[in-house]
Coordinates of C-alpha atoms in Angstrom, one line a residue:
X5 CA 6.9 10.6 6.0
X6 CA 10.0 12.5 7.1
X7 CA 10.3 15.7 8.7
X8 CA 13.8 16.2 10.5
X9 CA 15.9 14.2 7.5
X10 CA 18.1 10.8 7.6
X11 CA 20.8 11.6 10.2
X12 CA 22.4 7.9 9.6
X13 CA 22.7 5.9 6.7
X14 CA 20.4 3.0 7.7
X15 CA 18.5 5.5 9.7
X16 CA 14.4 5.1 11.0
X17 CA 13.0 8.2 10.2
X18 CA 9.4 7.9 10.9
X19 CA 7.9 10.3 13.2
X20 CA 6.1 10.4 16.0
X21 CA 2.2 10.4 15.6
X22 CA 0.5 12.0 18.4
X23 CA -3.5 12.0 18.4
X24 CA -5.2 14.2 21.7
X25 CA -2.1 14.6 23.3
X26 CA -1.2 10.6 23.5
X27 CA 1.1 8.5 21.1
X28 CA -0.2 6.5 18.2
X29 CA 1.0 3.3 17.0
X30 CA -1.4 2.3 13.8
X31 CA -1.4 3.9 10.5
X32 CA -1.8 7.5 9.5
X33 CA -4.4 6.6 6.8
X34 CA -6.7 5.2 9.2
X35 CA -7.5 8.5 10.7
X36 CA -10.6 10.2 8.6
X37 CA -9.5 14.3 7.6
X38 CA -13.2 14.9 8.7
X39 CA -12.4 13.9 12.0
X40 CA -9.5 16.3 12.1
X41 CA -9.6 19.8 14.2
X42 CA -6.0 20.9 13.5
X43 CA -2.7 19.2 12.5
X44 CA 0.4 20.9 14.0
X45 CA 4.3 19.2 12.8
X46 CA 7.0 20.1 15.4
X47 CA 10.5 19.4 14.4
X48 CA 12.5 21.4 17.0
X49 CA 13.3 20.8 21.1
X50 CA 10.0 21.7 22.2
X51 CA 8.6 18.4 20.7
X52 CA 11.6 16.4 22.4
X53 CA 10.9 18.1 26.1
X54 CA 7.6 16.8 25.8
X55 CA 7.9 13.4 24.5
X56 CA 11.2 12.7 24.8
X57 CA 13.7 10.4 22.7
X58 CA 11.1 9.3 20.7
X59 CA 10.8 13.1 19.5
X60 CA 13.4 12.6 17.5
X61 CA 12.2 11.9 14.2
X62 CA 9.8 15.0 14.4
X63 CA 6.3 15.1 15.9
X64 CA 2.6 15.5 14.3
X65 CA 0.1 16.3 16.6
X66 CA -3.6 16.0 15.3
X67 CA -6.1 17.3 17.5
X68 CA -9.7 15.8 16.6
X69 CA -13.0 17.7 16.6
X70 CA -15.1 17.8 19.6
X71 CA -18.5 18.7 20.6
X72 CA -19.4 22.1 21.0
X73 CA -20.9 23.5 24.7
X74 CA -24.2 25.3 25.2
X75 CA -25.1 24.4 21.2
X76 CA -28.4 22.6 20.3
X77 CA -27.5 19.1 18.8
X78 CA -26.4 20.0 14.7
X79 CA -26.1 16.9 12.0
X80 CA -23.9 17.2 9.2
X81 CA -23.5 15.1 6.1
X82 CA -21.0 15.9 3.0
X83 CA -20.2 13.6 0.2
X84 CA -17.4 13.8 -2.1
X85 CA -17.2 12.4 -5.4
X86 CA -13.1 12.5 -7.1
X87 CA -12.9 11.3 -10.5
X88 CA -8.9 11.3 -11.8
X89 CA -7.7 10.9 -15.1
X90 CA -6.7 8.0 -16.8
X91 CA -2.5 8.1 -15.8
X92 CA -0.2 9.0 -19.0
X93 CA 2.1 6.2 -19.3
X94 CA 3.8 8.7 -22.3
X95 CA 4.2 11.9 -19.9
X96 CA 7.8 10.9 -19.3
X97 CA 9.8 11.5 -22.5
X98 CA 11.7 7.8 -23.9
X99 CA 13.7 7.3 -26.7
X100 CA 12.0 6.0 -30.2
X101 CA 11.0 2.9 -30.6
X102 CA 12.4 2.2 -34.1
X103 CA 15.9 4.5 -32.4
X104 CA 15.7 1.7 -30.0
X105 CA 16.1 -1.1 -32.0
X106 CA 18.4 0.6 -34.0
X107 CA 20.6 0.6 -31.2
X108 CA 19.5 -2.8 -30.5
X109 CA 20.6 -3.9 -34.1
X110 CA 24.0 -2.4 -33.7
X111 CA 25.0 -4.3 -29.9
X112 CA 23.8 -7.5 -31.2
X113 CA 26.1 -7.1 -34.8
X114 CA 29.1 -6.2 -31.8
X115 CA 28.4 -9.5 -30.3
X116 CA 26.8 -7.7 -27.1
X117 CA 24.4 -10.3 -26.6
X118 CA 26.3 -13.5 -26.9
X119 CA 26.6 -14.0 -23.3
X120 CA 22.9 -13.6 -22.4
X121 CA 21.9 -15.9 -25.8
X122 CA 24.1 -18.3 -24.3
X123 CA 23.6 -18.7 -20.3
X124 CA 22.8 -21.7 -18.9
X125 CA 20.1 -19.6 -16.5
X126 CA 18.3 -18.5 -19.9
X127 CA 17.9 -15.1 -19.7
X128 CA 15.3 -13.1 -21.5
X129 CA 16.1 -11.4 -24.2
X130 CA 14.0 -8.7 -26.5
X131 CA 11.9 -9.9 -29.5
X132 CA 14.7 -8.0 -31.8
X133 CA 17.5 -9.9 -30.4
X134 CA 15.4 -13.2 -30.7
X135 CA 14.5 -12.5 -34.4
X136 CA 18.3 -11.8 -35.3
X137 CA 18.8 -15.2 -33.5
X138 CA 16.4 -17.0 -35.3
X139 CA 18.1 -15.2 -38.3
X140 CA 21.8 -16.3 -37.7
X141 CA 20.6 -19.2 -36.9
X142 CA 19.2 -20.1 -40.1
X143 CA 15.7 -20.6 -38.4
X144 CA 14.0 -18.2 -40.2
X145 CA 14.7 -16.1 -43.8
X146 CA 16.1 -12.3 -44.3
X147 CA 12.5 -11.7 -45.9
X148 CA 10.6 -12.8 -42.3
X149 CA 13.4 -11.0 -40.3
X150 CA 13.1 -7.7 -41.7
X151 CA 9.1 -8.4 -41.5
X152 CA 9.2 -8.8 -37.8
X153 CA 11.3 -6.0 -37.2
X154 CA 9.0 -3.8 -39.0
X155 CA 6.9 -4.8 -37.2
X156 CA 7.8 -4.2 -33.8
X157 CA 8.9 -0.9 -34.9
X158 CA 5.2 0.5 -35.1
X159 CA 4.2 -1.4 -31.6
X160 CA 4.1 0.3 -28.2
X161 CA 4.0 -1.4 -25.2
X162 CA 2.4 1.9 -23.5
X163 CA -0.3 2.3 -25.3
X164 CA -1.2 -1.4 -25.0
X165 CA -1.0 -0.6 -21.1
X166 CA -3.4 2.8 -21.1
X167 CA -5.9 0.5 -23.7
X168 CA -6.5 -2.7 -20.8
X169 CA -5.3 -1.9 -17.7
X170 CA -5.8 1.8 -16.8
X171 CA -9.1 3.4 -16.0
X172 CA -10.5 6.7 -14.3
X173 CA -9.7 6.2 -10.3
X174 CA -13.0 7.2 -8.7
X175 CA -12.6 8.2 -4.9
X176 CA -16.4 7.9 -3.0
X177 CA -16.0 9.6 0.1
X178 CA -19.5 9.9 3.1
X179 CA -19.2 11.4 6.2
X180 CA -21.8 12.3 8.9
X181 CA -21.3 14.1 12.1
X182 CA -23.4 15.1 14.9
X183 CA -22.5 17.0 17.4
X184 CA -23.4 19.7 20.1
X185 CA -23.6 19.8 24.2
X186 CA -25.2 21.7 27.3
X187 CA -23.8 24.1 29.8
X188 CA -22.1 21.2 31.3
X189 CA -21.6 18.9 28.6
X190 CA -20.8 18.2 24.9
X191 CA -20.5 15.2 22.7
X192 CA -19.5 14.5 19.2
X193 CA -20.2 11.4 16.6
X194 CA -19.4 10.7 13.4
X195 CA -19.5 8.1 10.8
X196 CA -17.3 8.0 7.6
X197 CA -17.1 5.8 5.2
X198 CA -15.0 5.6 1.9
X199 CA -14.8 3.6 -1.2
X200 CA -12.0 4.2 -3.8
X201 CA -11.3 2.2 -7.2
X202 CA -7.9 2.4 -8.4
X203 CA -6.6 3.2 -11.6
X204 CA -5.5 -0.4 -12.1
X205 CA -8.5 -2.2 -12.8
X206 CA -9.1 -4.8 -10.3
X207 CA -8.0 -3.1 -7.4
X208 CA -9.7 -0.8 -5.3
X209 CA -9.7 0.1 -1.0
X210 CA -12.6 1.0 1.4
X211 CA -12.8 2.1 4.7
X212 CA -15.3 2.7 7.6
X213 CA -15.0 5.1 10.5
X214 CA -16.7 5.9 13.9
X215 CA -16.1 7.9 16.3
X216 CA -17.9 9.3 19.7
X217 CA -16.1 11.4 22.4
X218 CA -18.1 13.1 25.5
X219 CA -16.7 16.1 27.7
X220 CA -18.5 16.6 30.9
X221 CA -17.5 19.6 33.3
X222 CA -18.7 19.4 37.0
X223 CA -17.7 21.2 40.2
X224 CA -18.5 24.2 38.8
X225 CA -16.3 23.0 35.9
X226 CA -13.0 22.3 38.4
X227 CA -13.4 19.0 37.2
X228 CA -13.1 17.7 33.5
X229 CA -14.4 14.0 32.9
X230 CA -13.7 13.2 29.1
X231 CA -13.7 9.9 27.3
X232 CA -13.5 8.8 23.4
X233 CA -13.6 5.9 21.5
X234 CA -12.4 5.8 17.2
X235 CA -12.4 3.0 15.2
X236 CA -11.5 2.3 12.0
X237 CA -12.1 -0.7 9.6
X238 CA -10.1 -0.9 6.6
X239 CA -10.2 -3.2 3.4
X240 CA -7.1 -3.0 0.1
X241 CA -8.2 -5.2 -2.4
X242 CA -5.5 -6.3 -5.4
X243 CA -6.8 -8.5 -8.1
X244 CA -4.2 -7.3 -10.9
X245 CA -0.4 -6.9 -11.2
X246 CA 0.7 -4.0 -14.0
X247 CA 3.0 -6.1 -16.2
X248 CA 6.5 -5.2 -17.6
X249 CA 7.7 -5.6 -21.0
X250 CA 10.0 -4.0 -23.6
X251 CA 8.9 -0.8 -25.3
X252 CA 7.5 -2.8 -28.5
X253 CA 5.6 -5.9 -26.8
X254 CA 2.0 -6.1 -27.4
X255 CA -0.5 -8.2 -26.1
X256 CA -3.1 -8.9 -28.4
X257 CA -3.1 -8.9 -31.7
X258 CA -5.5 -7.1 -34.5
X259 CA -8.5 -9.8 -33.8
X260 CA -8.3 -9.1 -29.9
X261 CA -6.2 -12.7 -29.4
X262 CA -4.4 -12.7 -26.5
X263 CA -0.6 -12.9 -26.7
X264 CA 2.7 -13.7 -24.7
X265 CA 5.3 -11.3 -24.1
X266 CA 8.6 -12.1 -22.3
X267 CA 9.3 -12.7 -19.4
X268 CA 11.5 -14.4 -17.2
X269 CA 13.0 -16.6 -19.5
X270 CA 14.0 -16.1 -23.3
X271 CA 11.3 -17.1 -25.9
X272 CA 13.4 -19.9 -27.4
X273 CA 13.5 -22.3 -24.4
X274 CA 9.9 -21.6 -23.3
X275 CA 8.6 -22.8 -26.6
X276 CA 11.2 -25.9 -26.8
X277 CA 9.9 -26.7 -23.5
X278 CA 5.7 -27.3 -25.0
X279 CA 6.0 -30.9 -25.5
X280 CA 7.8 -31.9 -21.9
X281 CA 5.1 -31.9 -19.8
X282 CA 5.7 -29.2 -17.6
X283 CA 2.7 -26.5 -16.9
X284 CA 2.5 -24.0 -19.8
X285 CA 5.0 -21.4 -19.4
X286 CA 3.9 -18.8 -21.8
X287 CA 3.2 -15.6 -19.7
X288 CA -0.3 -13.8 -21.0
X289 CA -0.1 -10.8 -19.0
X290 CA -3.9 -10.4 -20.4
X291 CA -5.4 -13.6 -19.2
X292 CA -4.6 -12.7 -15.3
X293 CA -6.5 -9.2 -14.9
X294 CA -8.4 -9.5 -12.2
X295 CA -6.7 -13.1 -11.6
X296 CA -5.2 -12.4 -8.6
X297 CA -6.8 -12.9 -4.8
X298 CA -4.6 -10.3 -2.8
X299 CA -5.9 -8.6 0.3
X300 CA -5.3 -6.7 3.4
X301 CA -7.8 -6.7 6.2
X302 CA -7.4 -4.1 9.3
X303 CA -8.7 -3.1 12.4
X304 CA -7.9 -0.2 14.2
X305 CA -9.5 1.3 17.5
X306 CA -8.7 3.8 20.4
X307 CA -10.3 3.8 24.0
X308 CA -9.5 6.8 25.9
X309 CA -10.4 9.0 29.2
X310 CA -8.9 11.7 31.1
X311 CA -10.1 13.8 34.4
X312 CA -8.0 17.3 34.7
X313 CA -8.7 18.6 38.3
X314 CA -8.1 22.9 38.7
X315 CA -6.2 22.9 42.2
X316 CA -6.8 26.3 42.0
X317 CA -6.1 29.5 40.1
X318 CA -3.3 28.6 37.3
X319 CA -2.6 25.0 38.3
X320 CA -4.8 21.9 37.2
X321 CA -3.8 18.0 37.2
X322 CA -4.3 15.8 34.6
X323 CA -4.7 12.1 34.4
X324 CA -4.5 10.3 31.1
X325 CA -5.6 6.8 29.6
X326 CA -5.3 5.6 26.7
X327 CA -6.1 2.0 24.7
X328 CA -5.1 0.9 21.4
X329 CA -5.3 -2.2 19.7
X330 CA -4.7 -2.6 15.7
X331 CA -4.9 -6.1 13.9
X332 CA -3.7 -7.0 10.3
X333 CA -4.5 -9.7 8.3
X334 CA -3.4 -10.6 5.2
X335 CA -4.4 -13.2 2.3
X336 CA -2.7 -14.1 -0.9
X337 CA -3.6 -17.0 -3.0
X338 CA -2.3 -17.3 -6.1
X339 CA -3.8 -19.3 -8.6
X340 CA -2.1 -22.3 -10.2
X341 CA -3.7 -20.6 -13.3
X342 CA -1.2 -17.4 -12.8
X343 CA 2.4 -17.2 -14.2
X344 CA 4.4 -16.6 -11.2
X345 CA 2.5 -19.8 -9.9
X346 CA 3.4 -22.1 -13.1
X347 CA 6.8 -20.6 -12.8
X348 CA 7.3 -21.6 -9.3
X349 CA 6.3 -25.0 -10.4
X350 CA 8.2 -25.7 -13.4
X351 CA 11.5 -24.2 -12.1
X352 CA 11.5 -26.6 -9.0
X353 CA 10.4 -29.6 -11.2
X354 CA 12.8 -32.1 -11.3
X355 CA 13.4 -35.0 -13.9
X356 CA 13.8 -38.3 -12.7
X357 CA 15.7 -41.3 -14.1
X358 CA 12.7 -43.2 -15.9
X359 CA 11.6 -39.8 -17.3
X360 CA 8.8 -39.2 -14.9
X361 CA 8.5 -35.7 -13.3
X362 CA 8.9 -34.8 -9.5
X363 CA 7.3 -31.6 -8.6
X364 CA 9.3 -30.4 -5.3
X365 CA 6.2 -27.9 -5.7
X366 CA 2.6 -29.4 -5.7
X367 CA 0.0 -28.7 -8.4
X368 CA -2.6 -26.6 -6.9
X369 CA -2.7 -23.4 -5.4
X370 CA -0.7 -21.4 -3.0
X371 CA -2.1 -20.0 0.5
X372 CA 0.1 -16.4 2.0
X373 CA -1.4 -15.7 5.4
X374 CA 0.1 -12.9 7.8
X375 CA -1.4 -12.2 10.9
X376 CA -0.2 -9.3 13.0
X377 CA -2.1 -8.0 16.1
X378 CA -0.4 -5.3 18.7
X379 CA -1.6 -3.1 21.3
X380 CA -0.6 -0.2 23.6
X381 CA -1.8 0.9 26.9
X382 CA -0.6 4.5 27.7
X383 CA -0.9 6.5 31.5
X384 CA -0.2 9.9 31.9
X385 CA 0.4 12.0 34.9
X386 CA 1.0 15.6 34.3
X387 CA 0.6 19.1 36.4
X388 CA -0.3 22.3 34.4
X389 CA 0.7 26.2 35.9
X390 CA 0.1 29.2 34.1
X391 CA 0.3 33.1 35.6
X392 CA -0.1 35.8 33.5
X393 CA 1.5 39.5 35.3
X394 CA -0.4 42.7 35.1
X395 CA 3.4 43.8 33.4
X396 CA 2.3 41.4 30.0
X397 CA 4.7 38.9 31.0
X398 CA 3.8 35.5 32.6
X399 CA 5.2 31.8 33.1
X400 CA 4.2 28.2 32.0
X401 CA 5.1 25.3 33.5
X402 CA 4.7 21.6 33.1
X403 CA 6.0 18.6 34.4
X404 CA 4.4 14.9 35.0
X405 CA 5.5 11.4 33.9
X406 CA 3.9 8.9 31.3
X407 CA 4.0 5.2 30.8
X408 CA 3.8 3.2 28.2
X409 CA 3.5 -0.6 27.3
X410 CA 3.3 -1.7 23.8
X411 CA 3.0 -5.5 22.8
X412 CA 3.2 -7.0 19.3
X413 CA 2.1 -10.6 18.1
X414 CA 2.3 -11.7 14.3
X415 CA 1.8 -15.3 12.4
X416 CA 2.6 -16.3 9.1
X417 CA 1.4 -19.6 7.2
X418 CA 2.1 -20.6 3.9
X419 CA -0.1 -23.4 1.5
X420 CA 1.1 -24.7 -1.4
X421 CA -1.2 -27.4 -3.2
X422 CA -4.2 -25.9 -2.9
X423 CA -7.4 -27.5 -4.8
X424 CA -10.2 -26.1 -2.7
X425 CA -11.8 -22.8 -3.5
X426 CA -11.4 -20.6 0.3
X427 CA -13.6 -17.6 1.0

């Protein structure tokens, strides 16, 4: 998000979140829209005199719903259902296929490729250049060459893509709010809860809300005595990675087989490298859907309370407190089973003297766990005046002081050789 612009080249230009009048420190999308009242964005020196430095960036202020006084308790429910259309990997215009390999044709016959065909780190290389290879190479015949091309020049990698790893995204979305309040009171709850699948299939997010704030006015309503509490429970599952390939891979072939494409290194040495006892190194993009074990786990909640005093006509005091606390957790395991694991193996396998193979890298699986936890605990003073003059003009004041403490904690752990399936 960025309202005011980069003013430096390496510049942080995030801006200030500001829920009921007090900072926020968690994540924008862990705030429910049904919970909203208003959202204002400030950009100029009005936001800066209020919050200071930390203005600087730009402000948005959301200002949640709140009970209403002297109404009889109401419930609301509303359910949304959002259904999106399967995403249209063609919408952005690409040259021809067969154009493609044309040009392809005419760099390898200028001797564009000999570098890459020849490196020592065994860079991929397109299944055009590798036929012409196989062709100068005397590994294949003119007949099979021109066969291949032809081939590839009625395949498209797109369309394999929309066929077996796009869907419809489906967005659930429940909410239920009660709310109303007496002469001297009011109180608001809600409950949301969301559930949206992806258009990658495999992956999907939920996420559960609650919150409950209570105004009470005494003192013949000199005296304001409000307090809140919002918590938010959020879940991102990833179980598949989109692959990339060039514009005529395909992965399967006319009886549903799965296939390789390429991938980080060039056909030639993964399939010289079948009988040397390293993990398979063939990368079947279709064999992983759903594969992976990706997630991210968070908790988010707010505690807070104020009393605003009227001292009398035009000047109140106001006295602040807010609690936040917001834990992340996240878990990746990656199975042996997937490429990116076997490739992590094989590349740091080493070759001993009698032949035998030294995995620097384990078999098994590997474990990615980062733990994050911070809080805030936020105090404000402030004083209030307003006068409004018979003549239409008046004057607003403010002034008060705020502190502010903000702690963050985070852990990282990393497995490799994991055998045992973890929950």
């Amino acid at each position: 998000i960025s309202i005011r612009g980069r003013s430096t080249l390496f510049a942080n230009t995030t801006p200030l979140i500001v829920i009921d009048n007090l900072p926020y420190e968690g994540d924008i999308t862990s705030i429910n829209p049904n919970d909203v009242e208003s959202i204002t964005v400030l950009r100029d020196a009005a936001a800066a005199s209020i919050w200071g430095a930390q203005a600087g960036n730009g402000v948005i202020v959301i200002t949640t719903k709140n009970g209403k006084r002297g109404q009889p308790l109401s419930v609301s429910f509303n359910s949304n259902l959002t259904l999106s259309e399967i995403p249209d990997l063609h919408y952005s215009p690409q040259m021809e296929i067969t154009d493609f390999i044309d040009q392809e044709i005419r760099l390898f016959e200028k001797g564009y490729y000999n570098s890459a065909a020849n490196s020592v780190n065994k860079n991929p290389l397109s299944p055009t250049v590798e036929t012409l290879l196989a062709l100068k190479d005397g590994r294949i015949t003119q007949t099979e060459a021109d066969a291949r091309i032809s081939a590839y020049r009625n395949q498209n990698f797109r369309s394999e893509l929309e066929e077996n790893y796009y869907r419809r995204a489906v967005n659930q979305q429940y909410f239920l709010q009660a709310q109303g309040g007496g002469d001297h009171h009011n109180l608001l709850f809600s409950a949301g809860y969301d559930r949206n699948l992806s258009s990658v299939i495999g992956n999907g997010n939920e996420r559960i809300t609650l919150n409950s704030k209570s105004d009470f006015r005494l003192l013949s309503d000199r005296l304001r005595v409000s307090a809140g509490i919002y918590l938010s429970k959020t879940s991102i599952q990833t179980g598949t990675n989109v692959p990339t390939g060039y514009a005529y891979d395909i992965l399967k072939d006319s009886e549903g087989n799965h296939l390789p494409i390429t991938s980080l290194l060039n056909r030639r040495y993964v399939e010289q490298q079948t009988e040397s006892g390293l993990l398979d190194w063939n990368f079947v993009p279709l064999d992983e859907i759903g594969m992976m074990d990706n997630s991210v786990n968070g908790m988010d909640y707010r505690i807070n309370a104020s009393l605003d005093y009227k001292l009398f006509e035009g000047l109140d005091a106001q006295v602040v407190y807010q609690y936040w606390n917001g834990a992340t957790l996240s878990r990746n395991r990656d199975d042996q089973e997937l490429f990116s694991m076997r490739h992590l193996i094989n590349n740091y396998t080493q070759v001993q003297e009698d032949g035998q193979l030294l995995r620097n890298i384990p078999l098994g699986d590997r474990l990615e766990l980062n733990n994050e936890q911070a809080y805030s605990h936020n105090v404000r003073f402030q004083a209030n005046y307003f006068r409004k003059f018979n003549e239409g003009s008046s004057i607003t004041a403010l002034g008060g002081a705020e502190i502010r403490d903000l702690n963050r904690v985070s852990d990282a752990a990393l497995y490799y050789g994991m055998t045992m399936p973890l929950g």
